[in-house]
Amino acid sequence: MRKTFALASVVVERVFDGLTLIALLAIVSIAIQLPDRGREVELIAAAVFLGASLGLVVLLWKPAVVRIPLKRAVEVFHGGFASWVEERFEAFVDGLAPLRRPPVLGVAAALSVGVWFLEGSSYLLLSKGLNLGLPSNLELPALGLALVTINLGIMVPSGPGYVGTQEFFGTAALGVVGANPQAALALVVVSHAVQYALVTGLGLIFFAREQLSPRDLRPALAEQQASL
């Protein structure tokens, strides 16, 4: 599968995630008075993901709006660079093509909401084994705030597995509502460990199914580094 084609699915998944998280943050902000910085994050994230959504809509329905100026911008370069850019742009647009079908778009949106509902449910279940020190009417919005803050926070460049990054953003979000610091850290650490084990385990299962091992990625990674 062409890398640019695959990249399109990753971009779409990130945009769907971002829009769902922003919607959740808007709901949470009704129950929790966000600090000024929280409001800024909400507005910036909304602008980023709504802008990305608009860009996807343009690429889906009017790709010529981007294709024509892109072609003019790269045609000044000599050699095969212009062709290389145009080929990858077309592959990226092709990767978005399934979203032109309303059923696919609807199912993708529903799955995105479902995924975050399940992750939020895992936070809620884990919280039952801890004393966060929050009023019962504030616990669910606080966990929603932690979910949003963590997943917006780990979108920035971070270490492998988001180690440290996830804990920082999760405890910071729960600290805003006055949660017990030790219980908040325990909640985030346990949740992170469960997610890491589950995702890594599933990855290894699919590697085995395809009769691959992680070291089989080395040639592709070396090729990618050489092309940079």
mmCIF file of C-alpha atoms in Angstrom:
data_model
loop_
_atom_site.group_PDB
_atom_site.id
_atom_site.type_symbol
_atom_site.label_atom_id
_atom_site.label_comp_id
_atom_site.label_asym_id
_atom_site.label_seq_id
_atom_site.Cartn_x
_atom_site.Cartn_y
_atom_site.Cartn_z
ATOM 1 C CA MET A 1 0.000 0.000 0.000
ATOM 2 C CA ARG A 2 1.351 3.424 -0.909
ATOM 3 C CA LYS A 3 2.397 5.438 2.132
ATOM 4 C CA THR A 4 0.583 8.587 1.016
ATOM 5 C CA PHE A 5 -2.598 6.577 0.436
ATOM 6 C CA ALA A 6 -2.335 5.147 3.960
ATOM 7 C CA LEU A 7 -1.578 8.600 5.348
ATOM 8 C CA ALA A 8 -5.020 9.767 4.226
ATOM 9 C CA SER A 9 -6.731 7.276 6.537
ATOM 10 C CA VAL A 10 -4.541 8.406 9.448
ATOM 11 C CA VAL A 11 -5.397 12.069 8.816
ATOM 12 C CA VAL A 12 -9.119 11.285 8.617
ATOM 13 C CA GLU A 13 -8.949 9.296 11.862
ATOM 14 C CA ARG A 14 -7.200 12.177 13.640
ATOM 15 C CA VAL A 15 -9.735 14.709 12.377
ATOM 16 C CA PHE A 16 -12.681 12.563 13.491
ATOM 17 C CA ASP A 17 -11.021 12.127 16.889
ATOM 18 C CA GLY A 18 -10.386 15.840 17.207
ATOM 19 C CA LEU A 19 -13.942 16.823 16.344
ATOM 20 C CA THR A 20 -15.366 14.279 18.798
ATOM 21 C CA LEU A 21 -13.058 15.476 21.571
ATOM 22 C CA ILE A 22 -13.920 19.128 20.942
ATOM 23 C CA ALA A 23 -17.630 18.289 21.110
ATOM 24 C CA LEU A 24 -17.016 16.433 24.396
ATOM 25 C CA LEU A 25 -15.009 19.361 25.755
ATOM 26 C CA ALA A 26 -17.874 21.721 24.928
ATOM 27 C CA ILE A 27 -20.253 19.479 26.900
ATOM 28 C CA VAL A 28 -17.828 19.213 29.833
ATOM 29 C CA SER A 29 -17.354 22.994 29.934
ATOM 30 C CA ILE A 30 -21.062 23.337 30.764
ATOM 31 C CA ALA A 31 -20.557 21.415 34.009
ATOM 32 C CA ILE A 32 -17.023 22.609 34.827
ATOM 33 C CA GLN A 33 -15.824 26.200 34.771
ATOM 34 C CA LEU A 34 -12.661 25.910 32.708
ATOM 35 C CA PRO A 35 -9.746 28.222 33.564
ATOM 36 C CA ASP A 36 -8.728 30.857 31.016
ATOM 37 C CA ARG A 37 -6.025 28.583 29.611
ATOM 38 C CA GLY A 38 -8.576 25.801 29.209
ATOM 39 C CA ARG A 39 -10.809 28.110 27.202
ATOM 40 C CA GLU A 40 -7.857 29.050 25.004
ATOM 41 C CA VAL A 41 -7.063 25.385 24.374
ATOM 42 C CA GLU A 42 -10.710 24.748 23.512
ATOM 43 C CA LEU A 43 -10.791 27.589 20.981
ATOM 44 C CA ILE A 44 -7.413 26.748 19.415
ATOM 45 C CA ALA A 45 -8.232 23.040 19.116
ATOM 46 C CA ALA A 46 -11.648 23.842 17.649
ATOM 47 C CA ALA A 47 -10.054 26.146 15.069
ATOM 48 C CA VAL A 48 -7.446 23.516 14.134
ATOM 49 C CA PHE A 49 -9.839 20.610 13.698
ATOM 50 C CA LEU A 50 -12.609 22.596 12.054
ATOM 51 C CA GLY A 51 -10.009 23.979 9.647
ATOM 52 C CA ALA A 52 -8.736 20.459 8.966
ATOM 53 C CA SER A 53 -12.317 19.305 8.382
ATOM 54 C CA LEU A 54 -12.872 22.111 5.890
ATOM 55 C CA GLY A 55 -9.653 21.112 4.133
ATOM 56 C CA LEU A 56 -10.851 17.506 3.856
ATOM 57 C CA VAL A 57 -14.200 18.649 2.463
ATOM 58 C CA VAL A 58 -12.392 20.659 -0.206
ATOM 59 C CA LEU A 59 -10.125 17.723 -1.100
ATOM 60 C CA LEU A 60 -13.105 15.393 -1.284
ATOM 61 C CA TRP A 61 -15.435 17.483 -3.400
ATOM 62 C CA LYS A 62 -13.280 20.156 -5.086
ATOM 63 C CA PRO A 63 -9.697 18.830 -5.241
ATOM 64 C CA ALA A 64 -8.936 21.126 -8.197
ATOM 65 C CA VAL A 65 -9.038 24.064 -5.766
ATOM 66 C CA VAL A 66 -5.819 22.678 -4.251
ATOM 67 C CA ARG A 67 -4.458 20.764 -7.246
ATOM 68 C CA ILE A 68 -4.159 23.750 -9.605
ATOM 69 C CA PRO A 69 -2.241 26.146 -7.295
ATOM 70 C CA LEU A 70 -0.112 23.236 -6.051
ATOM 71 C CA LYS A 71 0.860 22.354 -9.610
ATOM 72 C CA ARG A 72 1.779 25.961 -10.349
ATOM 73 C CA ALA A 73 3.819 26.187 -7.163
ATOM 74 C CA VAL A 74 5.941 23.090 -7.844
ATOM 75 C CA GLU A 75 6.357 23.379 -11.599
ATOM 76 C CA VAL A 76 9.206 25.866 -11.076
ATOM 77 C CA PHE A 77 11.349 23.064 -9.669
ATOM 78 C CA HIS A 78 13.529 21.071 -12.023
ATOM 79 C CA GLY A 79 13.832 17.309 -12.196
ATOM 80 C CA GLY A 80 11.141 14.970 -11.010
ATOM 81 C CA PHE A 81 10.187 16.854 -7.856
ATOM 82 C CA ALA A 82 7.014 18.314 -9.372
ATOM 83 C CA SER A 83 5.860 14.882 -10.553
ATOM 84 C CA TRP A 84 6.715 13.380 -7.178
ATOM 85 C CA VAL A 85 4.566 15.960 -5.341
ATOM 86 C CA GLU A 86 1.664 15.616 -7.790
ATOM 87 C CA GLU A 87 1.678 11.809 -7.566
ATOM 88 C CA ARG A 88 1.548 11.897 -3.798
ATOM 89 C CA PHE A 89 -1.183 14.491 -3.776
ATOM 90 C CA GLU A 90 -3.298 12.309 -6.061
ATOM 91 C CA ALA A 91 -2.609 9.238 -3.890
ATOM 92 C CA PHE A 92 -3.685 11.197 -0.797
ATOM 93 C CA VAL A 93 -6.911 12.314 -2.484
ATOM 94 C CA ASP A 94 -7.563 8.728 -3.606
ATOM 95 C CA GLY A 95 -7.183 7.613 0.003
ATOM 96 C CA LEU A 96 -9.994 9.982 0.994
ATOM 97 C CA ALA A 97 -12.327 8.738 -1.754
ATOM 98 C CA PRO A 98 -14.370 6.284 0.395
ATOM 99 C CA LEU A 99 -15.639 9.239 2.453
ATOM 100 C CA ARG A 100 -17.577 10.458 -0.574
ATOM 101 C CA ARG A 101 -20.053 7.671 0.197
ATOM 102 C CA PRO A 102 -22.493 8.848 2.913
ATOM 103 C CA PRO A 103 -22.814 5.390 4.530
ATOM 104 C CA VAL A 104 -19.042 5.172 4.980
ATOM 105 C CA LEU A 105 -18.898 8.707 6.372
ATOM 106 C CA GLY A 106 -21.758 8.007 8.788
ATOM 107 C CA VAL A 107 -20.279 4.734 10.042
ATOM 108 C CA ALA A 108 -16.847 6.337 10.498
ATOM 109 C CA ALA A 109 -18.360 9.158 12.560
ATOM 110 C CA ALA A 110 -20.401 6.710 14.665
ATOM 111 C CA LEU A 111 -17.351 4.513 15.302
ATOM 112 C CA SER A 112 -15.313 7.532 16.382
ATOM 113 C CA VAL A 113 -17.973 8.490 18.919
ATOM 114 C CA GLY A 114 -18.207 4.865 20.061
ATOM 115 C CA VAL A 115 -14.465 4.542 20.571
ATOM 116 C CA TRP A 116 -14.340 7.592 22.832
ATOM 117 C CA PHE A 117 -17.441 6.473 24.708
ATOM 118 C CA LEU A 118 -15.728 3.162 25.493
ATOM 119 C CA GLU A 119 -12.498 4.852 26.559
ATOM 120 C CA GLY A 120 -14.447 7.240 28.781
ATOM 121 C CA SER A 121 -16.267 4.242 30.273
ATOM 122 C CA SER A 122 -12.917 2.650 31.132
ATOM 123 C CA TYR A 123 -11.910 5.797 33.057
ATOM 124 C CA LEU A 124 -15.218 5.691 34.906
ATOM 125 C CA LEU A 125 -14.824 2.021 35.858
ATOM 126 C CA LEU A 126 -11.238 2.524 37.034
ATOM 127 C CA SER A 127 -12.290 5.518 39.120
ATOM 128 C CA LYS A 128 -14.597 3.246 41.151
ATOM 129 C CA GLY A 129 -11.527 1.673 42.733
ATOM 130 C CA LEU A 130 -10.098 5.044 43.800
ATOM 131 C CA ASN A 131 -11.136 7.958 45.952
ATOM 132 C CA LEU A 132 -10.702 11.041 43.785
ATOM 133 C CA GLY A 133 -12.286 13.182 46.476
ATOM 134 C CA LEU A 134 -14.807 14.735 44.098
ATOM 135 C CA PRO A 135 -18.544 15.322 44.557
ATOM 136 C CA SER A 136 -20.615 12.692 42.759
ATOM 137 C CA ASN A 137 -22.088 15.263 40.375
ATOM 138 C CA LEU A 138 -18.590 16.430 39.364
ATOM 139 C CA GLU A 139 -16.846 13.089 38.926
ATOM 140 C CA LEU A 140 -18.155 12.268 35.437
ATOM 141 C CA PRO A 141 -17.413 15.742 33.961
ATOM 142 C CA ALA A 142 -13.948 15.622 35.576
ATOM 143 C CA LEU A 143 -13.176 12.276 33.936
ATOM 144 C CA GLY A 144 -14.440 13.658 30.632
ATOM 145 C CA LEU A 145 -12.109 16.643 31.025
ATOM 146 C CA ALA A 146 -9.195 14.292 31.751
ATOM 147 C CA LEU A 147 -10.029 12.194 28.685
ATOM 148 C CA VAL A 148 -10.107 15.224 26.408
ATOM 149 C CA THR A 149 -7.011 16.863 27.896
ATOM 150 C CA ILE A 150 -4.937 13.681 27.698
ATOM 151 C CA ASN A 151 -5.832 12.936 24.094
ATOM 152 C CA LEU A 152 -5.359 16.502 22.900
ATOM 153 C CA GLY A 153 -2.101 16.663 24.829
ATOM 154 C CA ILE A 154 -0.589 13.501 23.346
ATOM 155 C CA MET A 155 -1.208 14.813 19.824
ATOM 156 C CA VAL A 156 1.889 16.993 20.293
ATOM 157 C CA PRO A 157 5.266 15.294 19.693
ATOM 158 C CA SER A 158 6.162 13.125 22.678
ATOM 159 C CA GLY A 159 8.140 10.080 23.694
ATOM 160 C CA PRO A 160 7.310 6.491 22.718
ATOM 161 C CA GLY A 161 4.031 5.329 24.201
ATOM 162 C CA TYR A 162 3.344 8.867 25.524
ATOM 163 C CA VAL A 163 5.114 7.882 28.751
ATOM 164 C CA GLY A 164 5.078 10.895 31.041
ATOM 165 C CA THR A 165 3.057 13.024 28.640
ATOM 166 C CA GLN A 166 -0.185 11.206 29.357
ATOM 167 C CA GLU A 167 0.420 11.324 33.097
ATOM 168 C CA PHE A 168 1.190 15.053 33.016
ATOM 169 C CA PHE A 169 -1.928 16.072 31.109
ATOM 170 C CA GLY A 170 -4.202 13.670 32.981
ATOM 171 C CA THR A 171 -3.172 14.795 36.460
ATOM 172 C CA ALA A 172 -3.231 18.453 35.379
ATOM 173 C CA ALA A 173 -6.830 18.110 34.152
ATOM 174 C CA LEU A 174 -7.999 16.370 37.315
ATOM 175 C CA GLY A 175 -6.113 18.926 39.392
ATOM 176 C CA VAL A 176 -8.221 21.701 37.865
ATOM 177 C CA VAL A 177 -11.314 20.292 39.582
ATOM 178 C CA GLY A 178 -9.523 19.602 42.863
ATOM 179 C CA ALA A 179 -9.113 15.840 42.639
ATOM 180 C CA ASN A 180 -6.856 14.028 45.088
ATOM 181 C CA PRO A 181 -3.379 14.225 43.409
ATOM 182 C CA GLN A 182 -2.279 10.706 44.384
ATOM 183 C CA ALA A 183 -5.553 9.117 43.295
ATOM 184 C CA ALA A 184 -5.507 11.117 40.044
ATOM 185 C CA LEU A 185 -1.986 9.921 39.237
ATOM 186 C CA ALA A 186 -2.923 6.323 40.068
ATOM 187 C CA LEU A 187 -5.953 6.521 37.777
ATOM 188 C CA VAL A 188 -3.941 7.859 34.848
ATOM 189 C CA VAL A 189 -1.033 5.423 35.323
ATOM 190 C CA VAL A 190 -3.278 2.362 35.521
ATOM 191 C CA SER A 191 -5.354 3.512 32.545
ATOM 192 C CA HIS A 192 -2.173 4.143 30.553
ATOM 193 C CA ALA A 193 -0.786 0.710 31.404
ATOM 194 C CA VAL A 194 -4.031 -0.999 30.351
ATOM 195 C CA GLN A 195 -4.146 0.899 27.060
ATOM 196 C CA TYR A 196 -0.472 0.256 26.327
ATOM 197 C CA ALA A 197 -0.738 -3.459 27.010
ATOM 198 C CA LEU A 198 -3.925 -3.793 24.963
ATOM 199 C CA VAL A 199 -2.718 -1.851 21.919
ATOM 200 C CA THR A 200 0.731 -3.463 21.924
ATOM 201 C CA GLY A 201 -0.794 -6.900 22.382
ATOM 202 C CA LEU A 202 -3.182 -6.414 19.471
ATOM 203 C CA GLY A 203 -0.313 -5.160 17.340
ATOM 204 C CA LEU A 204 1.759 -8.251 18.065
ATOM 205 C CA ILE A 205 -1.237 -10.478 17.265
ATOM 206 C CA PHE A 206 -1.617 -8.838 13.851
ATOM 207 C CA PHE A 207 2.129 -9.092 13.252
ATOM 208 C CA ALA A 208 1.896 -12.821 13.951
ATOM 209 C CA ARG A 209 -1.150 -13.154 11.715
ATOM 210 C CA GLU A 210 0.790 -11.619 8.824
ATOM 211 C CA GLN A 211 3.840 -13.720 9.719
ATOM 212 C CA LEU A 212 5.880 -10.601 10.436
ATOM 213 C CA SER A 213 8.020 -9.409 13.296
ATOM 214 C CA PRO A 214 8.766 -5.812 14.347
ATOM 215 C CA ARG A 215 12.266 -6.105 12.886
ATOM 216 C CA ASP A 216 10.670 -6.567 9.438
ATOM 217 C CA LEU A 217 9.853 -2.855 9.564
ATOM 218 C CA ARG A 218 13.531 -1.913 9.565
ATOM 219 C CA PRO A 219 14.034 -1.930 5.765
ATOM 220 C CA ALA A 220 10.981 0.284 5.274
ATOM 221 C CA LEU A 221 12.125 2.686 7.998
ATOM 222 C CA ALA A 222 15.639 2.794 6.555
ATOM 223 C CA GLU A 223 14.209 3.547 3.122
ATOM 224 C CA GLN A 224 12.081 6.328 4.584
ATOM 225 C CA GLN A 225 15.073 7.872 6.377
ATOM 226 C CA ALA A 226 17.114 7.754 3.167
ATOM 227 C CA SER A 227 14.417 9.580 1.235
ATOM 228 C CA LEU A 228 14.327 12.496 3.737
#
